[in-house]
Short mmCIF file of C-alpha atoms in Angstrom, two decimals:
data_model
loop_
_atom_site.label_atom_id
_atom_site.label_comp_id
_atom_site.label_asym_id
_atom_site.label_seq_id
_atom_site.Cartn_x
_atom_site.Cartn_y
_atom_site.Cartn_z
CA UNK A 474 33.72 -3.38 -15.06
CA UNK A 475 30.63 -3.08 -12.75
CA UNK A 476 31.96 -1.69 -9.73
CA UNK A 477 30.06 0.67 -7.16
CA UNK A 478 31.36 3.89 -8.90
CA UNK A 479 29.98 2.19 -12.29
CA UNK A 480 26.66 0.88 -10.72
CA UNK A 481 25.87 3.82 -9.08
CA UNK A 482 26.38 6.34 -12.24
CA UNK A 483 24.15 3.73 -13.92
CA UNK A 484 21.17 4.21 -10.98
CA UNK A 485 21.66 8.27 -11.47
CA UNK A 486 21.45 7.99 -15.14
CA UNK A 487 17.83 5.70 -15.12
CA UNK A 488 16.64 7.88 -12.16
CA UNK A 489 16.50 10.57 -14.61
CA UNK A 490 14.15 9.08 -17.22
CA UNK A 491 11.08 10.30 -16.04
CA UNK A 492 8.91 7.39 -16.86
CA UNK A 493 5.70 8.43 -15.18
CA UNK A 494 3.55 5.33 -16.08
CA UNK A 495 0.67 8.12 -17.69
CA UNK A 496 3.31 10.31 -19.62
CA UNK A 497 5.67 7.40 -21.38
CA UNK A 498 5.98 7.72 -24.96
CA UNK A 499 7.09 5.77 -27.83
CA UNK A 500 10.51 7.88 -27.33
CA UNK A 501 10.49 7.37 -23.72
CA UNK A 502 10.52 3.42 -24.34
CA UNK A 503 13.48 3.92 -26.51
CA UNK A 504 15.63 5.87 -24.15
CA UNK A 505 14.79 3.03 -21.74
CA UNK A 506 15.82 0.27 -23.71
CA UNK A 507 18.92 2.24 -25.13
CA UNK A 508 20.00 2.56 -21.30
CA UNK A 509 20.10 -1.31 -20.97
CA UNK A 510 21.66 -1.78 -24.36
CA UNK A 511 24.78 0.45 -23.57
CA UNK A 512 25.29 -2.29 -20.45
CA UNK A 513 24.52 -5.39 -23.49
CA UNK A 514 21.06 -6.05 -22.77
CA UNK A 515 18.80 -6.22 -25.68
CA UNK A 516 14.41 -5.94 -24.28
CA UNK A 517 12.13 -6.66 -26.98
CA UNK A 518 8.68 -5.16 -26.52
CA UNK A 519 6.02 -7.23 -25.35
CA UNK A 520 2.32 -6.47 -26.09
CA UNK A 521 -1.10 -8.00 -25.05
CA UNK A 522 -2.96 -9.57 -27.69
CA UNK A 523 -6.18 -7.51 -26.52
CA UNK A 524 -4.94 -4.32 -24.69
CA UNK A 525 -7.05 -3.91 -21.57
CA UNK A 526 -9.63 -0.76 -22.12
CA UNK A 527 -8.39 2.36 -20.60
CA UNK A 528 -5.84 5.46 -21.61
CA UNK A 529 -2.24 3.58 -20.49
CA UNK A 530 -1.27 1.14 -22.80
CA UNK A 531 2.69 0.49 -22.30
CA UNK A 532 4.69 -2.16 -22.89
CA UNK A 533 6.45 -4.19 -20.61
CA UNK A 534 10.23 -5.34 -21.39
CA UNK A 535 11.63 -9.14 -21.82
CA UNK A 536 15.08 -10.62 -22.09
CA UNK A 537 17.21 -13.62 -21.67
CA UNK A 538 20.46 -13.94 -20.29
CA UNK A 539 21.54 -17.21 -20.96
CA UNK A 540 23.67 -19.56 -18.46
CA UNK A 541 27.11 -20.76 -18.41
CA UNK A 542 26.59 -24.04 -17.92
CA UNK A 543 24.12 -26.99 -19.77
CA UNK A 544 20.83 -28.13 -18.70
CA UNK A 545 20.66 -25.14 -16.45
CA UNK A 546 17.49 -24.28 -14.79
CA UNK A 547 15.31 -20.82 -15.52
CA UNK A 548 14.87 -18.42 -13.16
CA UNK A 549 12.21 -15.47 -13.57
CA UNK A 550 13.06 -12.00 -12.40
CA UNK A 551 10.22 -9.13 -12.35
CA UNK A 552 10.77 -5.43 -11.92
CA UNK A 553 8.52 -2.59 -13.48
CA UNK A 554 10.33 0.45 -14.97
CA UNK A 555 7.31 3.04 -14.90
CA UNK A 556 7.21 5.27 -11.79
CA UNK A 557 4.67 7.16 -9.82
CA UNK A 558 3.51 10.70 -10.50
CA UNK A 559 5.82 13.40 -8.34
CA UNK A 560 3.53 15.12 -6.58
CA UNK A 561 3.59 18.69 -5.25
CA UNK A 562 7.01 19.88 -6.86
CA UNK A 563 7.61 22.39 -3.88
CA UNK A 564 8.05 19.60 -0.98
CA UNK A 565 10.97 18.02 -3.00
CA UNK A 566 13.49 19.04 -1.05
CA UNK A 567 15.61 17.41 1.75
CA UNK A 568 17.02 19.10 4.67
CA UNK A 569 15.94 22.37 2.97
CA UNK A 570 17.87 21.30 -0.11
CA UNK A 571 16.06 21.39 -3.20
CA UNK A 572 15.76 18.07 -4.80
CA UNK A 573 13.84 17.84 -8.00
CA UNK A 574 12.04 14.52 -8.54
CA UNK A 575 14.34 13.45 -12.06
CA UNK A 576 17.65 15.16 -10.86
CA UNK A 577 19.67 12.78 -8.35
CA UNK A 578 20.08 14.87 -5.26
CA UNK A 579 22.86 13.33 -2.58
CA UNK A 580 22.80 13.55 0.95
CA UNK A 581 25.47 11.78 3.06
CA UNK A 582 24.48 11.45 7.18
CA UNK A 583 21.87 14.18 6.20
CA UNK A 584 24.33 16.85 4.57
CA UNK A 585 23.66 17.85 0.92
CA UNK A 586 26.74 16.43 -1.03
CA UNK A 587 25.84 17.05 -4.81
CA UNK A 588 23.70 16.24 -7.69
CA UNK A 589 26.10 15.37 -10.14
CA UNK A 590 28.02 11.92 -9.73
CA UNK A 591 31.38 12.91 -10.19
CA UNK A 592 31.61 15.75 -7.54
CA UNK A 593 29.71 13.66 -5.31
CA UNK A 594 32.67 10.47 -5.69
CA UNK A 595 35.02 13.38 -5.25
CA UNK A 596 33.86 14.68 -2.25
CA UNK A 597 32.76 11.48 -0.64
CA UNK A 598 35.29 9.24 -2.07
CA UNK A 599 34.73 5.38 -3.45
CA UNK A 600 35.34 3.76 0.35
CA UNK A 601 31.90 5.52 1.38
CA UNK A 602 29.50 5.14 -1.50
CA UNK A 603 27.45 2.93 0.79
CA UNK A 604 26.93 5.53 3.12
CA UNK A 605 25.29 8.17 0.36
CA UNK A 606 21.38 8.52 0.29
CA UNK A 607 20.34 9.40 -3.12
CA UNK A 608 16.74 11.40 -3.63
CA UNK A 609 15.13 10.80 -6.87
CA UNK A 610 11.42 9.62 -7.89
CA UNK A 611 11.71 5.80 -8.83
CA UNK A 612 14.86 5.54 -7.37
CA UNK A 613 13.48 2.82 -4.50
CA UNK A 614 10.60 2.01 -6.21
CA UNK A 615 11.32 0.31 -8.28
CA UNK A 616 14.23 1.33 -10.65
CA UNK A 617 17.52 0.61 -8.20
CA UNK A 618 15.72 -2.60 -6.95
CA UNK A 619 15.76 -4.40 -10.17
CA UNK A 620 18.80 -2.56 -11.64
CA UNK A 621 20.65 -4.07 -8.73
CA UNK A 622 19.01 -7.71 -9.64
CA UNK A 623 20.11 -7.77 -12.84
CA UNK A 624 23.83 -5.81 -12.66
CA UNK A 625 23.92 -8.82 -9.85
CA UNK A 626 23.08 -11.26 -12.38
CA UNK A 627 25.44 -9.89 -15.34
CA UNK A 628 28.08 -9.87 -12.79
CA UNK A 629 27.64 -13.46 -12.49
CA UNK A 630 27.43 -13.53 -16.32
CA UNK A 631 30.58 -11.39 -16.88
CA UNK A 632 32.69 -14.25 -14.60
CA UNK A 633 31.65 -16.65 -16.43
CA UNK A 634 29.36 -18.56 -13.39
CA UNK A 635 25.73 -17.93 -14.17
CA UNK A 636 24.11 -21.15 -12.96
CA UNK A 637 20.51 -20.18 -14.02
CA UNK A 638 18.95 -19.27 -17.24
CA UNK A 639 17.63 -15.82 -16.40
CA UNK A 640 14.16 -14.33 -18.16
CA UNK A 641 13.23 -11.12 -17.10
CA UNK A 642 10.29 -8.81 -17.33
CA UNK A 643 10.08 -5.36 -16.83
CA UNK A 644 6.25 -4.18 -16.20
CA UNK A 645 5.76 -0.42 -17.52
CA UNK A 646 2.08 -0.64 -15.85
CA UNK A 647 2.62 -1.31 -12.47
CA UNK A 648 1.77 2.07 -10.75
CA UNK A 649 -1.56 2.13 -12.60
CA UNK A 650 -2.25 -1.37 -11.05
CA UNK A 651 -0.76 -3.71 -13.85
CA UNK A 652 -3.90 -3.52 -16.29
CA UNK A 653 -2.48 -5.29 -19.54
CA UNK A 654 -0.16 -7.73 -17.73
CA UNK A 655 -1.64 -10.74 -17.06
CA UNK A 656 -2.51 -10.18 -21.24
CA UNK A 657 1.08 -9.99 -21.54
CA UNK A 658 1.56 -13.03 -19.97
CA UNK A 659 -0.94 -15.05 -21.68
CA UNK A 660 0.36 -13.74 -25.08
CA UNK A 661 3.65 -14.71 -24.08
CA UNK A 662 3.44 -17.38 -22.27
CA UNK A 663 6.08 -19.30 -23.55
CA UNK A 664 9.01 -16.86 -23.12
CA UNK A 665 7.98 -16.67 -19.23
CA UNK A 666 8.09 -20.10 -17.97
CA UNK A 667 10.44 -20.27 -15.23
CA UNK A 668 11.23 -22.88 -12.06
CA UNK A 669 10.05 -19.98 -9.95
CA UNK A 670 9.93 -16.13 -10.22
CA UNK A 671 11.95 -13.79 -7.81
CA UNK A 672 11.00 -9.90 -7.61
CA UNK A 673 12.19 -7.04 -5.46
CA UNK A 674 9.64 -4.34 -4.54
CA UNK A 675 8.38 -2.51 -1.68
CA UNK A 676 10.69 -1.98 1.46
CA UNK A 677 12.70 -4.19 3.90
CA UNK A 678 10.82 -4.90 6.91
CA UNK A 679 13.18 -2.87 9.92
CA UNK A 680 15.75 -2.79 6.98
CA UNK A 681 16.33 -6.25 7.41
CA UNK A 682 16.87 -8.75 4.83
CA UNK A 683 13.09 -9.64 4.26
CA UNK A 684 11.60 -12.79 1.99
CA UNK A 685 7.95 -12.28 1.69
CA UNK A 686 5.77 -15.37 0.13
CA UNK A 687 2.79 -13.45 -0.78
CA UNK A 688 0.83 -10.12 -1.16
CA UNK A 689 -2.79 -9.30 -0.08
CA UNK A 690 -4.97 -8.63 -3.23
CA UNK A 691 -6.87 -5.26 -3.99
CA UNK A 692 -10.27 -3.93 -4.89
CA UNK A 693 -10.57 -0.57 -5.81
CA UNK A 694 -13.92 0.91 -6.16
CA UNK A 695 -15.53 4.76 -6.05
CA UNK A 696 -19.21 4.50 -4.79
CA UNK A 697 -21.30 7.33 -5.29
CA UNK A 698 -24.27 8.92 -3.44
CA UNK A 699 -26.97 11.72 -5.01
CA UNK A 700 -30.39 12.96 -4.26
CA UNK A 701 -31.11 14.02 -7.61
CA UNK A 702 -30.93 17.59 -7.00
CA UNK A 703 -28.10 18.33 -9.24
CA UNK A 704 -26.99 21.28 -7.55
CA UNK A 705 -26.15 22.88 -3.71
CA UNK A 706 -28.66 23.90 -1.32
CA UNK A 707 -29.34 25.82 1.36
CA UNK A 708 -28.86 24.31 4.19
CA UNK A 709 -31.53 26.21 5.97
CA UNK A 710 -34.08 26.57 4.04
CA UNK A 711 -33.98 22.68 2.39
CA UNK A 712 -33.11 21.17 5.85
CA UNK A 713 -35.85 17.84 6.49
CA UNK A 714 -36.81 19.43 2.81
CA UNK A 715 -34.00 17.51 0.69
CA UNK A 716 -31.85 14.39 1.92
CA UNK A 717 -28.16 15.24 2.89
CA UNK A 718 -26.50 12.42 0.55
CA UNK A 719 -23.14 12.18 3.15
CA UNK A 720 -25.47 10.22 5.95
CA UNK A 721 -26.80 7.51 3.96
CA UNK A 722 -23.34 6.99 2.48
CA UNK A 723 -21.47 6.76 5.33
CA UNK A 724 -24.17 4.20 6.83
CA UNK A 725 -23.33 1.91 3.42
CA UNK A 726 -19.74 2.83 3.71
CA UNK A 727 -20.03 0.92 7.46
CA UNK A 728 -22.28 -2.39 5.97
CA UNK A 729 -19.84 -2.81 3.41
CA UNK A 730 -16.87 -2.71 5.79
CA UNK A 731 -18.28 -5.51 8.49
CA UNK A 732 -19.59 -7.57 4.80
CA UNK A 733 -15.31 -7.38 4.22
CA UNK A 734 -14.47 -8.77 7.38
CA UNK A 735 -17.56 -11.57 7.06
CA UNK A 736 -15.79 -12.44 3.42
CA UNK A 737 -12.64 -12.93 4.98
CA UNK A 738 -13.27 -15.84 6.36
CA UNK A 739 -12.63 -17.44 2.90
CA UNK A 740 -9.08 -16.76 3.98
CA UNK A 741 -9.06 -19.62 6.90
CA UNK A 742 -7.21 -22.30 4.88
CA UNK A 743 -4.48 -19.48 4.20
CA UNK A 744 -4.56 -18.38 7.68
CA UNK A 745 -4.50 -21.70 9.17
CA UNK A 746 -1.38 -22.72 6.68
CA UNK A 747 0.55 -19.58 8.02
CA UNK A 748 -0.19 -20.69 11.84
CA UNK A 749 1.35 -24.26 10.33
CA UNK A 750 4.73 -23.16 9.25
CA UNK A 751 4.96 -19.98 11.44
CA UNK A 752 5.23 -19.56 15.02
CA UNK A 753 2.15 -18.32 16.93
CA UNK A 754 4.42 -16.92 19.64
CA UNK A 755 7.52 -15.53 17.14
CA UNK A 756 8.58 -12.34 17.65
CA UNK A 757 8.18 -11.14 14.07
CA UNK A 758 4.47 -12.29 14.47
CA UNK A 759 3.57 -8.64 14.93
CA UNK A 760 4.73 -7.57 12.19
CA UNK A 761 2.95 -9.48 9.95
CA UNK A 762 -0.42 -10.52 12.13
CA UNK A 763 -2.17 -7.00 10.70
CA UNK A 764 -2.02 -8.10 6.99
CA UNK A 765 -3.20 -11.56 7.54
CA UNK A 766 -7.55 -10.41 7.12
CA UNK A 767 -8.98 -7.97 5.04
CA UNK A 768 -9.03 -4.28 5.47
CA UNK A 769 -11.84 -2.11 3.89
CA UNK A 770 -10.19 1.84 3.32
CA UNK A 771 -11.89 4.51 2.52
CA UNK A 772 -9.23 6.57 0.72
CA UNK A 773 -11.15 9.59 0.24
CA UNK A 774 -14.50 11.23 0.95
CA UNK A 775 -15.40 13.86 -1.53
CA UNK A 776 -18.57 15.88 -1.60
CA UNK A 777 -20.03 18.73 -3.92
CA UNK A 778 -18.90 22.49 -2.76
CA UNK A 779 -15.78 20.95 -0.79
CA UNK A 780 -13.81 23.97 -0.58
CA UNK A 781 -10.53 24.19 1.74
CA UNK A 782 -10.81 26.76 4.38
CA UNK A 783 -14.14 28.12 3.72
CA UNK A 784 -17.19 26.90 5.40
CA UNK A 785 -20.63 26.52 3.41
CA UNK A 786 -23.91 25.89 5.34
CA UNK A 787 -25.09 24.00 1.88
CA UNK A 788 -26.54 20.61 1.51
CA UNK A 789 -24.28 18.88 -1.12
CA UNK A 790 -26.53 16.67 -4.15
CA UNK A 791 -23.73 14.66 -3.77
CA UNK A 792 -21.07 12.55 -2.36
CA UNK A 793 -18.26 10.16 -3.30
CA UNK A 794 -15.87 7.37 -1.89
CA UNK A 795 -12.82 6.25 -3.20
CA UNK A 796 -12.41 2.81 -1.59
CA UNK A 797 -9.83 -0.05 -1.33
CA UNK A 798 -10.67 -3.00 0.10
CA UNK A 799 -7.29 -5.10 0.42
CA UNK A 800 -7.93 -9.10 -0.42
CA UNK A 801 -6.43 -12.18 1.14
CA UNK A 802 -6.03 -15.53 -0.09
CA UNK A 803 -9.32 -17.18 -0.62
CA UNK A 804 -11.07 -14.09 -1.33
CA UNK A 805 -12.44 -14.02 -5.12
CA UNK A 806 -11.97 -9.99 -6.37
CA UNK A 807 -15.33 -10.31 -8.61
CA UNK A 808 -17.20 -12.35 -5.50
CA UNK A 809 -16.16 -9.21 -3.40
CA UNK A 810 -17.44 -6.52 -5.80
CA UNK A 811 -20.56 -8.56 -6.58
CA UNK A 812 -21.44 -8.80 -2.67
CA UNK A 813 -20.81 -4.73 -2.42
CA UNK A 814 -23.04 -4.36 -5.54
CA UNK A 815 -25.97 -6.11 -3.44
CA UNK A 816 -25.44 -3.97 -0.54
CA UNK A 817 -25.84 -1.16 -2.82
CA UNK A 818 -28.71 -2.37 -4.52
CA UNK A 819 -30.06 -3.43 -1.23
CA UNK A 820 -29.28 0.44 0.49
CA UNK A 821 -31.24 1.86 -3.05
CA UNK A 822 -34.81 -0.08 -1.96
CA UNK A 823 -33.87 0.66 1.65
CA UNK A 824 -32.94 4.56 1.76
CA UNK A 825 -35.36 7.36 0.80
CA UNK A 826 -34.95 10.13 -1.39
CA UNK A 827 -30.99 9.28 -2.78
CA UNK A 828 -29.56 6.70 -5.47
CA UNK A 829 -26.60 4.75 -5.15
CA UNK A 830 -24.08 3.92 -7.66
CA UNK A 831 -20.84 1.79 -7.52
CA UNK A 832 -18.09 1.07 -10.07
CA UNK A 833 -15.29 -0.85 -9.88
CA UNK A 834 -12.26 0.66 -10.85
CA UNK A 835 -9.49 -2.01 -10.88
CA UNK A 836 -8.83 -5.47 -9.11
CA UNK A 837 -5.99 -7.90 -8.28
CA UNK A 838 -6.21 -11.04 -6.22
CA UNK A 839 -4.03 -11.59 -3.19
CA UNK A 840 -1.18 -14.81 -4.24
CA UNK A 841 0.65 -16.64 -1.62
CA UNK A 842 3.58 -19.39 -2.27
CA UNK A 843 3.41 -22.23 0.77
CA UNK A 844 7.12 -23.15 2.19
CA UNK A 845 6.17 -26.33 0.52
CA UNK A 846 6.69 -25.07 -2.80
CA UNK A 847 9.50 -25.26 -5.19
CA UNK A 848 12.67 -23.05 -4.71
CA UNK A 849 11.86 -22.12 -1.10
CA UNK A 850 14.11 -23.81 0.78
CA UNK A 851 16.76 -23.48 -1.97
CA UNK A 852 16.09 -19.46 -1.73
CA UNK A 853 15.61 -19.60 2.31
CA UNK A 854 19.18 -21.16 2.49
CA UNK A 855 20.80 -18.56 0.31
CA UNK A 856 19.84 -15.70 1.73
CA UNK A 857 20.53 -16.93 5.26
CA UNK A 858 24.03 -18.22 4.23
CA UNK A 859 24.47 -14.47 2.37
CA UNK A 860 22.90 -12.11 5.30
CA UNK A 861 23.00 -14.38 8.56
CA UNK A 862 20.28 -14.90 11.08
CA UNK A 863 19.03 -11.05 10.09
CA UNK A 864 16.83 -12.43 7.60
CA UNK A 865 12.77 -12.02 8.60
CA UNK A 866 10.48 -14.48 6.55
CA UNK A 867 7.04 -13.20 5.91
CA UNK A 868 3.91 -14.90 4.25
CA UNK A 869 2.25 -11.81 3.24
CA UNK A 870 2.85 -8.36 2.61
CA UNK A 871 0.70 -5.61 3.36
CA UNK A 872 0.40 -3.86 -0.42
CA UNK A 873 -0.54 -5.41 -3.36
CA UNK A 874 1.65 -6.54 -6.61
CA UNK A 875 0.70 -8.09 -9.90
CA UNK A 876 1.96 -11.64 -8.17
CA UNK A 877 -1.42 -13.17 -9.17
CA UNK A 878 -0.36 -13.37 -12.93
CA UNK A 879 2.52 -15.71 -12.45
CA UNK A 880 0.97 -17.58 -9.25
CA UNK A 881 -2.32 -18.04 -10.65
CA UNK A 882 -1.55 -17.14 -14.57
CA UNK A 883 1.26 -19.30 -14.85
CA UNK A 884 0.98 -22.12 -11.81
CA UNK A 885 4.51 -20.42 -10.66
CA UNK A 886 6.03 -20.23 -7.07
CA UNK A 887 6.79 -16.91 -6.76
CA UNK A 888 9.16 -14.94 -3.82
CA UNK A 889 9.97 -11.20 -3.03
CA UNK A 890 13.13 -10.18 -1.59
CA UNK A 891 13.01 -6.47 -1.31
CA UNK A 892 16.04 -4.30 -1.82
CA UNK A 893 15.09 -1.09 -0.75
CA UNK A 894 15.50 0.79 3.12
CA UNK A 895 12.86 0.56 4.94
CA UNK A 896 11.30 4.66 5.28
CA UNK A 897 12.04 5.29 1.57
CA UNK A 898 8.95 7.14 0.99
CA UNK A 899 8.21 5.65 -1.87
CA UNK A 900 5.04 7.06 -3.85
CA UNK A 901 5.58 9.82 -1.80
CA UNK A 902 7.47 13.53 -2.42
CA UNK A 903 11.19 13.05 -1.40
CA UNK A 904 11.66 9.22 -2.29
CA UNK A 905 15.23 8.48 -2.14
CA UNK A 906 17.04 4.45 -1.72
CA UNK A 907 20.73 4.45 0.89
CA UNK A 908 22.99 2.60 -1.35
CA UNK A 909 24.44 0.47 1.34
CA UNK A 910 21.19 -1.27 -0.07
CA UNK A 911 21.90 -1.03 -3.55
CA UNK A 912 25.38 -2.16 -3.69
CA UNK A 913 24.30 -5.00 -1.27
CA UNK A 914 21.78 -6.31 -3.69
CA UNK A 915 23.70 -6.61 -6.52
CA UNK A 916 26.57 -8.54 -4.50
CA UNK A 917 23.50 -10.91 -3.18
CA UNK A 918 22.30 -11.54 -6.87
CA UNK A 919 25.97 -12.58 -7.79
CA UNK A 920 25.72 -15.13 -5.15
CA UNK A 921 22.10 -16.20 -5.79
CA UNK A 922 22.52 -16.89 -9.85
CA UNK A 923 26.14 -17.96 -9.20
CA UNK A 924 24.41 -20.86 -6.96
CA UNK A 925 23.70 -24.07 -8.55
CA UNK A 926 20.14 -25.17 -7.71
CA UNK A 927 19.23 -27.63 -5.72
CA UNK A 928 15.61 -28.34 -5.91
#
């Protein structure tokens, strides 16, 4: 019987496979898929035909659950199983309470509780198990979103009511930016064909039931700077001698950033579709209005003989930027890098004693699903029906997800109802998911693959 005690011993047992998208092995995969068996779901590997180049090659995970009733449509849920790296060990801890990343630490209205499941349901008792905060790496992100999609959906399997013929995959790649999946996809096309796909990642906007229609795309680059010295000098003594590489990087780093906001203007049919079927003057508006153009980020600036708390009167030979340059509909992710290429080509003729070099280290275009699409309003009258006037629609999320595949791969309308609290800190030391959230998703995907469709 899947009830909350059940469901949530089932969270604390997945939280602790440490699947760390870099470090899963061949045994890891195993454990995984042995953790779904015990609950009667069999996930067969899927592989690309060409693996992408690179050092993570894992696979991503595939069922079927089939429905209850004939002629039934098919419903695609995504999820990824693979987890980011923990971070500095030390700052896991919560209210001075140490909470190791893979070991389920509870907190209930910020009090330390337990780690272990059964002294925590003793001490808190079954009538509060919403109220209980559990800290664990991939708990929110992205482990007890999709456990909680498909528990809802074997729930409606177990009572005999599924409505929908459910296909799921479960991406192990998706914290090292997807890089063999829209291979997968290709390679298994067949199996993935769906009326419309339905994920759950990233938070609730306010905690509010939130159904996003889109994500904004992503460009990540590292552009380099050198003056050919190959070593540190004086700053002194080589001063008007030898060219400081930081300057003439950060003046590229600044064309490159207004040629982003001059590309986003490929994004005007998008923008001017959002303006059609949302309100200029909505409340929500705000929350939203950032993500709608193109940001260029400069995650980090690195330069030679960086040292922390020591100052150096040096002249670096070089200097580096990690960049992300997030997309929005319209904008091509190989048109991008090729214009940023020119400017660097352009800055090579143009500056005097340093060379340039860019390289692009992964890109995903932004997708977006248009209200006029299949399964919207079907989905939009669900959830309002389930969570009441609460429910905050939004065309495009800030972050980026692997959407493009199925949008663009497979021609698929695609939605995103996120599970998790809002300040869950994913990707960040001390992640943790309230499992008012949890136990409220599953009960919403009973509902939602109990529903017959009406397209």
């Amino acid at each position: 019987m899947l009830d909350n005690v059940t469901t949530l011993k089932l969270l604390d047992a997945y939280a602790r496979i440490p699947t760390i998208s870099s470090e899963i092995n061949p045994e890891m995969v195993e454990q995984v898929r042995s953790f779904w068996r015990d609950l009667g779901v069999e996930f067969e590997l899927l592989w690309p035909e060409e693996p992408a180049k690179g050092d993570i090659h894992n696979p991503a995970l595939y069922t079927e659950v089939k429905a209850d009733v004939a002629d039934a449509p098919t419903l695609l849920l995504y999820g990824h199983w693979d987890v980011q790296p923990t971070g500095d060990l030390s700052k896991w801890q919560w209210r001075e309470q140490p909470c190791p990343p893979f070991e389920p630490t509870y907190f209930v209205d910020e009090k330390y509780v337990g780690s272990d499941p059964q002294e925590v349901l003793a001490k808190v008792g079954t009538e509060n198990l919403g109220k209980l905060m559990m800290v664990a790496r991939g708990t929110a992100d992205n482990k007890g979103q999709h456990l909680a999609n498909i528990l809802g959906v074997l729930k409606a399997k177990a009572a005999g009511q599924l409505q929908w013929n459910v296909r799921i995959i479960l991406d192990g790649e998706e914290e090292v930016g997807s890089p063999n999946l829209a291979a997968i996809v290709q390679t298994h096309r067949e199996k993935l064909l769906a009326n419309f796909m339905v994920g759950s990642d990233g938070p609730k906007s306010d905690n509010r039931p939130t159904l996003l229609l889109g994500v904004r795309g992503l460009l990540a680059v590292i552009l380099r700077c050198e003056n050919g010295t190959n070593r540190m000098l004086h700053s002194g003594n080589y001063g008007n001698v030898v060219q400081n590489p930081v300057l003439p990087l950060s003046r590229l780093l600044q064309e490159m950033q207004e040629a982003t906001r001059e590309m986003g203007q490929a994004s005007a049919n998008f923008r001017q579709e959002v303006d059609r079927y949302f309100e200029r003057q909505s409340p929500d508006r705000p929350r939203y209005e950032p993500f709608l153009t193109p940001t260029f980020n400069v995650n980090s600036l690195l330069t030679e003989g960086a040292t922390t708390g020591q100052k150096r009167t040096i002249i670096p030979s070089w200097a580096e930027a990690s960049i992300d340059v997030r997309l929005t509909p319209g904008m091509v992710p190989l048109e991008v890098y090729r214009r940023l290429e020119e400017l660097t080509a352009a800055a090579n003729e143009k500056e005097q004693g340093v060379q340039f070099s860019i390289e692009m280290q992964s890109a995903c275009a932004a997708s977006y699903t248009s209200p006029a699409r299949e399964g919207y309003q079907w989905l939009t009258g669900l959830t309002h029906r389930f969570w009441g006037d609460s429910v905050l629609t939004i065309p495009l999320l800030g972050g980026t997800l692997p959407n493009d595949v199925f949008t663009d791969g497979l021609g698929m309308a695609s939605y995103w109802l996120p599970a998790a609290n809002s300040n869950n800190r994913q990707h960040d030391t001390n992640e943790h998911f309230v499992l008012e959230h949890f136990f409220r998703q599953q009960e919403f995907y009973a509902m939602l693959a109990s529903s017959p469709y009406q397209g």
